[in-house]
Every structure is written in structure tokens, then in C-alpha cells.
Amino acid sequence: MASLQEYKTHIGGQWVPAESGETFESEDPYTGEPWALIPRCGARDVDKAVEAAYAAWESGPWAETTATARGRMMRKLGDLIAENAEALARTEVRDNGKLMSEMHAQCKYLPEWYYFYGGLADKVEGSVIASDKPDILNYTLREPIGVCAMIVPWNSPLLLVAWKLAPALAAGCTCVIKPSEFTSASLLDFMKLVERAGFPPGVVNVVTGTGKEAGEPLVTHPKVAKVAFTGGGLTGRRVYELAARGLKKVSLELGGKSPNIVFDDCIMDDAVNGVISGIFAATGQTCIAGSRALVQESIHDEFMEKLIEVARQARMGDPKLPETQVGPITTPPQYEKVLDYIGIAKDEGALCVLGGGPAGADEGGGKYFIKPTIFDNVTNDMRIAQEEVFGPVLSVITFKDEEDAIRIGNDVVYGLAAGVWTQNIKRATIMARRLRAGTVWINTYRAVSVTSPFGGYKQSGIGRENGQAAINEYLQTKSVWISTAEGSGNPFVMKVAGSS
Ligand code: NAD
């Protein structure tokens, strides 16, 4: 076996091993072989990282860095990401099994988060309040909330870190990031760029390790003021409960079971493409997967014929090759989970019309490959329609009319996203209004932008990332009162309206 690449983590401006000296292996999901050794951090490492972040925020050079200078550093970081996009993409493909074509697009666009929020850094303004009291000047300051814990899943580490880190840095916060234990390498590579961009020690720290050993001590650390989490619903609930004990501010980006709704007045080829992109892009390992295709009864047969024909041609293979369209499942437990759900769907009576199991080497598969799978005749009460699979498994459900589509579309605990395929603008507008989801795409799917708010309704999350307002997740407001009155008034009476 080739020797493993040894990583160190980054705490307080230093490249360090875990205090225990322990490491864990990271696997290449295409070959199934370990390729990197990652420090196995625990509570002591978390404490060091949070203390470093706290010192940088409270008294370190970061506290004195102007918002304009912060913005400049962030734009420098954006430039460095652009220069190193290819190398970052290569690490993520190796560690995560994401397609090189997808990572090319992601890493090329990634700098935009640091440019956008870097530009916003010195546009955070308080206001002068129109006071209802004489002799009072009352104004607000919008201040960084403090040390932010950022916990991300394995499916898009660099992107999901950017959604948190960029607004947090712009707000003046400091951070401790915990990547998934399955995909830590790309973030550690990224930290070299953070260092080169000139961020002072302690502003951005990383603790690598498991949820239990590194994640929980981070969420519960008394000096962490805010937790920004992306991951599964069960973990999100645990993180929320732990953070509540310390009354921390929390934002959660969780799972989804998004409906991709195809009306009989759609442009059929576009809708087929959109449904494919919703479930088979990123091998279905995306929170916004359009895992329920709701197809109007009147076009069901024609639509399914075209859908299966296109899906059948999806090319599985080495994620490094530009022609590959469907890659491996990223982690062994996830691979087992997807296969379990395929079994559950079959037991529930759903009709498997494509795929339905592991893909062998003759089909382009490697160690953890699952064929693009389509279940027809699904009813919305089946587990395959209600629970997040997080893999290339599509459930097709038919509906009669708009009302039926809305009822089925909304009948899940999630509310992350929805797609609608129609040429009727009135129908599109009604659907956009009535679907309970944080994002609704009309005649497109899986479009995201740094400028546009993203987040979940219902059990898909709390708070919003991206867009200007996301910076508020990392700010708190202080109200400052200055009296210009003679004397300080009656000490036993509250200074309410009209009195100073
Ligand atoms: P996960 O919930 O298992 O893990 C997410 C992160 O939480 C990892 O870093 C993990 O180590 C950490 N963690 C686990 N237990 C913890 C604990 N007790 N305390 C603190 N941290 C803990 O999720 P995953 O399997 O890595 O990722 C897949 C999930 O992420 C899916 O459900 C998907 O929908 C969701 N996701 C959501 C979005 C979104 O923006 N809404 C984006 C991508 C992924």
C-alpha cells in the first residue's frame, strides 16, 4: 500500500497534531483505499482552538482590525482560492468522490463568497434611533457575536464552510470549524490559503475528528457564542439541544425530501433533464436532491419513458474523469444506508424501473457504487417518499391537478426546496407561493448563488445562509444611550416615554 499523506490540523496559527497524537484514516471512495491520515482531535484540542479564537476576537489583532481591512483580507483569500482552485478540487475529488466536473464548477465559483461578504464587511451599519425622549441620543452598534463553531457534513465541505465562514469573518467573528471525519483533507488544504491571506492566528481554527469526540465539546464549549451546523436531522436536533443548554445562537441547515413537480404543460425534455439533475447529479448526495418526482397523471407514461431512457445512459466511473456523470457513494455507512432504502422501497411495493442495486466494475462502478435507481408507483406515505435517502434513488408519484400536487408536495416533514416544471406563469406563481420550502425553482433545479438566501422551512432548518441578510446570523445589536439632560432624574422611576 502506498504511504498515507499525513495531515496536521490548524489551531491558533500553528499546524499541530492532535494532543493525543492519535490519527484516523481517510478513504478514497472510488478505490476504497485509505490515502490520508487526519489528526483525531478531542476535547483538549477543541479547548485550545476555542481559547485561541476567543483571544483573537476579544483582544488579539482581529479585534483591532478594521472592517475595511477584514474585507481586503477576504478578497485576497478569494484570489488565492481562484489561483488554487484546481488543487482544491483534486483533493476534494480524492477524499469525497465528487465529480471533477462538479468540483471544477464549485471551486471556480467558491471565491465569490469571499468577494461578496468581503465587500459587505464595511457596509454593516447601525442606525440613529428617532428617540421619543428629549435630551437623548440613541444609536445602535452591530457587533460580532464572538466565537462561532461551524460543523459541516461530508458532501460539500469547502462550499458549505464558505457559506458560514465568509459572513462570519465579514461580521468580525472568529471561528472553529469541524469538518466531517470522512472528508477533512480539503479544508486543511484550504487553511494554507487562509494563512497566506494574512488572517491573524486564532481567527480561523480547525478541529478534525468525530462528532462525539470533537463536535460535542465544540458545541458545548462555554466560550462558543454561535453554532452554525449543516448535516442530518438527527444530528441537528442533538446539536440544537446541546447548544440550548448554553443558550447559544444556532443556525441549522438540515435534510430534505424535495418534490420536483412536472405538469403536463412543461417542456418535456427540459423537465426530464431537471428531474435527472435533481436526483442523479452529485450522485444524489445533496440536501436539495429532488428525490420525489411528482408527475401529472396525464403525461406519466410518456415522461417515464423519456426519463428512464436518459437515466439509463448516465455514465458511472472514476470521478476524476471529465466524462463521468455518476460517482461513488462517499462513505461506507452511507452506501449501506442507500442499499437499505432500496430494499425498503421494494418491500413497500414500489416498482423498481431502473437500477436497484450496486454497480459492478463492468458498469463503471468501483467499491461504493449504486446504480441510478428509479421507483415508480410510489405513494407519498411510503418511507421511500418520506425519509431522506441521500443517494441516487428517485421516487415517482403521480398527481391529478395543482391542488393535489401542492398537497403531496407539502406532505413531508421537510421543506428545503421544490422544483416546478410548467409553461403557465400563473400556475408557476401559485406553486411558488403555496409550496412550503425555502427555495422554489421554476423550470430549473439545483441553482444556488451567494446572493440568494438559502435555508429550510419546517424540519429542514433554522436560519438562512447566503444573501446579504446572512451576515445578521453573526452579528448582535447594541443600543447606546447618551443623555444630554441636566441631572439624571428620579432614580426610583423607570425612564419611559417622554422622560429622559
Ligand atoms: P451528519 O449529521 O452525520 O454529520 C454532520 C456533521 O456533524 C459532521 O461533521 C459530524 O461529524 C458532526 N456531528 C455528528 N454528530 C455530532 C454531535 N453529536 N455533535 C456535534 N457534531 C456532530 O451528516 P452527514 O452524514 O455528514 O451529511 C449528510 C446530511 O447533511 C444529510 O442529511 C444532508 O441533507 C445534510 N446536508 C444539508 C445541507 C443544507 O444546506 N441544508 C447541505 C448538505 C448536507
Short mmCIF file of N, CA and C and ligand atoms in Angstrom, two decimals, residues 151-155 160 163 178-181 209-212 215-216 219 229-233 235 238-239 242 253-256 286-287 388 390 416 454 460 465, ligand 1:
data_model
loop_
_atom_site.label_atom_id
_atom_site.label_comp_id
_atom_site.label_asym_id
_atom_site.label_seq_id
_atom_site.Cartn_x
_atom_site.Cartn_y
_atom_site.Cartn_z
N ILE A 151 -19.92 23.46 11.94
CA ILE A 151 -19.84 22.00 11.76
C ILE A 151 -20.46 21.66 10.41
N VAL A 152 -19.70 20.96 9.59
CA VAL A 152 -20.19 20.68 8.22
C VAL A 152 -20.18 19.19 7.91
N PRO A 153 -21.01 18.76 6.95
CA PRO A 153 -21.08 17.35 6.58
C PRO A 153 -20.05 17.02 5.50
N TRP A 154 -20.12 15.78 5.00
CA TRP A 154 -19.09 15.34 4.06
C TRP A 154 -19.41 15.67 2.61
N ASN A 155 -20.63 16.10 2.31
CA ASN A 155 -20.98 16.10 0.89
C ASN A 155 -20.43 17.28 0.08
N LEU A 160 -19.79 24.45 1.82
CA LEU A 160 -20.62 24.67 3.00
C LEU A 160 -19.86 25.43 4.09
N TRP A 163 -20.17 29.16 3.12
CA TRP A 163 -21.47 29.74 3.43
C TRP A 163 -21.51 30.29 4.86
N LYS A 178 -15.32 22.39 12.35
CA LYS A 178 -15.15 20.94 12.41
C LYS A 178 -15.71 20.32 11.14
N PRO A 179 -14.82 19.82 10.26
CA PRO A 179 -15.33 19.15 9.07
C PRO A 179 -15.78 17.73 9.42
N SER A 180 -16.40 17.06 8.48
CA SER A 180 -16.79 15.67 8.70
C SER A 180 -15.55 14.80 8.81
N GLU A 181 -15.61 13.80 9.65
CA GLU A 181 -14.48 12.87 9.80
C GLU A 181 -14.22 12.10 8.50
N GLY A 209 -12.07 15.46 13.52
CA GLY A 209 -12.41 14.34 14.42
C GLY A 209 -13.88 14.00 14.30
N THR A 210 -14.33 13.13 15.17
CA THR A 210 -15.71 12.65 15.08
C THR A 210 -16.68 13.64 15.74
N GLY A 211 -17.95 13.41 15.48
CA GLY A 211 -18.99 14.25 16.08
C GLY A 211 -18.96 14.16 17.59
N LYS A 212 -18.82 12.96 18.09
CA LYS A 212 -18.86 12.73 19.54
C LYS A 212 -17.61 13.35 20.20
N GLY A 215 -17.01 17.23 17.93
CA GLY A 215 -18.20 18.07 17.67
C GLY A 215 -18.90 18.48 18.96
N GLU A 216 -19.15 17.53 19.85
CA GLU A 216 -19.90 17.85 21.07
C GLU A 216 -19.15 18.80 22.00
N VAL A 219 -19.59 22.26 20.49
CA VAL A 219 -20.93 22.86 20.64
C VAL A 219 -21.17 23.32 22.08
N PHE A 229 -24.53 24.92 11.89
CA PHE A 229 -24.43 23.49 11.62
C PHE A 229 -25.09 23.14 10.29
N THR A 230 -24.45 22.30 9.51
CA THR A 230 -25.10 21.67 8.36
C THR A 230 -24.91 20.17 8.49
N GLY A 231 -26.00 19.43 8.34
CA GLY A 231 -25.90 17.98 8.45
C GLY A 231 -27.27 17.35 8.51
N GLY A 232 -27.32 16.13 9.04
CA GLY A 232 -28.58 15.39 9.09
C GLY A 232 -29.50 15.88 10.20
N GLY A 233 -30.77 15.52 10.09
CA GLY A 233 -31.79 15.99 11.02
C GLY A 233 -31.56 15.52 12.45
N THR A 235 -28.74 14.55 13.90
CA THR A 235 -27.57 15.24 14.47
C THR A 235 -27.93 16.69 14.77
N ARG A 238 -29.70 17.00 18.01
CA ARG A 238 -28.76 16.82 19.14
C ARG A 238 -27.94 18.11 19.35
N VAL A 239 -27.45 18.67 18.23
CA VAL A 239 -26.65 19.90 18.32
C VAL A 239 -27.49 21.03 18.89
N LEU A 242 -27.93 20.50 22.66
CA LEU A 242 -26.69 20.79 23.41
C LEU A 242 -26.45 22.30 23.46
N GLU A 253 -28.81 23.88 8.95
CA GLU A 253 -29.18 23.53 7.57
C GLU A 253 -29.27 22.02 7.53
N LEU A 254 -30.47 21.48 7.39
CA LEU A 254 -30.65 20.03 7.55
C LEU A 254 -31.08 19.38 6.24
N GLY A 255 -31.75 18.27 6.36
CA GLY A 255 -32.03 17.47 5.15
C GLY A 255 -33.26 17.93 4.39
N GLY A 256 -33.63 17.13 3.39
CA GLY A 256 -34.80 17.46 2.58
C GLY A 256 -35.40 16.22 1.93
N THR A 286 -27.01 15.15 -2.01
CA THR A 286 -27.16 16.58 -1.80
C THR A 286 -28.47 16.84 -1.07
N CYS A 287 -28.40 17.82 -0.17
CA CYS A 287 -29.58 18.10 0.66
C CYS A 287 -30.75 18.56 -0.19
N GLU A 388 -35.26 10.87 4.03
CA GLU A 388 -34.14 11.27 3.17
C GLU A 388 -33.20 10.08 2.94
N PHE A 390 -30.48 10.28 0.53
CA PHE A 390 -29.17 10.87 0.27
C PHE A 390 -28.34 9.97 -0.65
N LEU A 416 -37.03 21.96 2.32
CA LEU A 416 -35.80 22.63 1.90
C LEU A 416 -35.96 23.27 0.51
N PHE A 454 -30.62 31.07 1.35
CA PHE A 454 -30.83 29.62 1.26
C PHE A 454 -31.08 29.07 2.65
N SER A 460 -36.34 21.27 7.88
CA SER A 460 -35.13 21.39 7.06
C SER A 460 -34.17 22.45 7.61
N GLU A 465 -28.64 31.01 5.04
CA GLU A 465 -27.27 31.28 4.61
C GLU A 465 -27.36 31.96 3.25
P1 NAD B 1 -24.19 14.22 9.92
O1 NAD B 1 -25.32 14.89 10.58
O2 NAD B 1 -23.92 12.80 10.23
O3 NAD B 1 -22.81 14.99 10.26
C1 NAD B 1 -22.65 16.35 10.02
C2 NAD B 1 -21.51 16.87 10.87
O4 NAD B 1 -21.90 16.80 12.24
C3 NAD B 1 -20.22 16.06 10.77
O5 NAD B 1 -19.12 16.94 10.82
C4 NAD B 1 -20.27 15.20 12.03
O6 NAD B 1 -19.01 14.78 12.49
C5 NAD B 1 -20.90 16.16 13.01
N1 NAD B 1 -21.55 15.51 14.17
C6 NAD B 1 -22.08 14.27 14.24
N2 NAD B 1 -22.58 14.05 15.47
C7 NAD B 1 -22.37 15.18 16.19
C8 NAD B 1 -22.66 15.57 17.52
N3 NAD B 1 -23.28 14.75 18.35
N4 NAD B 1 -22.31 16.82 17.91
C9 NAD B 1 -21.69 17.67 17.07
N5 NAD B 1 -21.37 17.35 15.79
C10 NAD B 1 -21.72 16.12 15.36
O7 NAD B 1 -24.40 14.45 8.37
P2 NAD B 1 -23.59 13.84 7.16
O8 NAD B 1 -23.94 12.39 7.05
O9 NAD B 1 -22.16 14.23 7.28
O10 NAD B 1 -24.20 14.67 5.92
C11 NAD B 1 -25.39 14.37 5.31
C12 NAD B 1 -26.54 15.20 5.84
O11 NAD B 1 -26.27 16.59 5.71
C13 NAD B 1 -27.82 14.98 5.07
O12 NAD B 1 -28.90 14.80 5.93
C14 NAD B 1 -28.00 16.25 4.26
O13 NAD B 1 -29.31 16.54 3.91
C15 NAD B 1 -27.40 17.26 5.17
N6 NAD B 1 -27.00 18.45 4.39
C16 NAD B 1 -27.74 19.60 4.49
C17 NAD B 1 -27.42 20.72 3.72
C18 NAD B 1 -28.20 22.01 3.79
O14 NAD B 1 -27.66 23.04 3.44
N7 NAD B 1 -29.46 22.00 4.22
C19 NAD B 1 -26.32 20.67 2.88
C20 NAD B 1 -25.59 19.48 2.80
C21 NAD B 1 -25.94 18.39 3.57
#
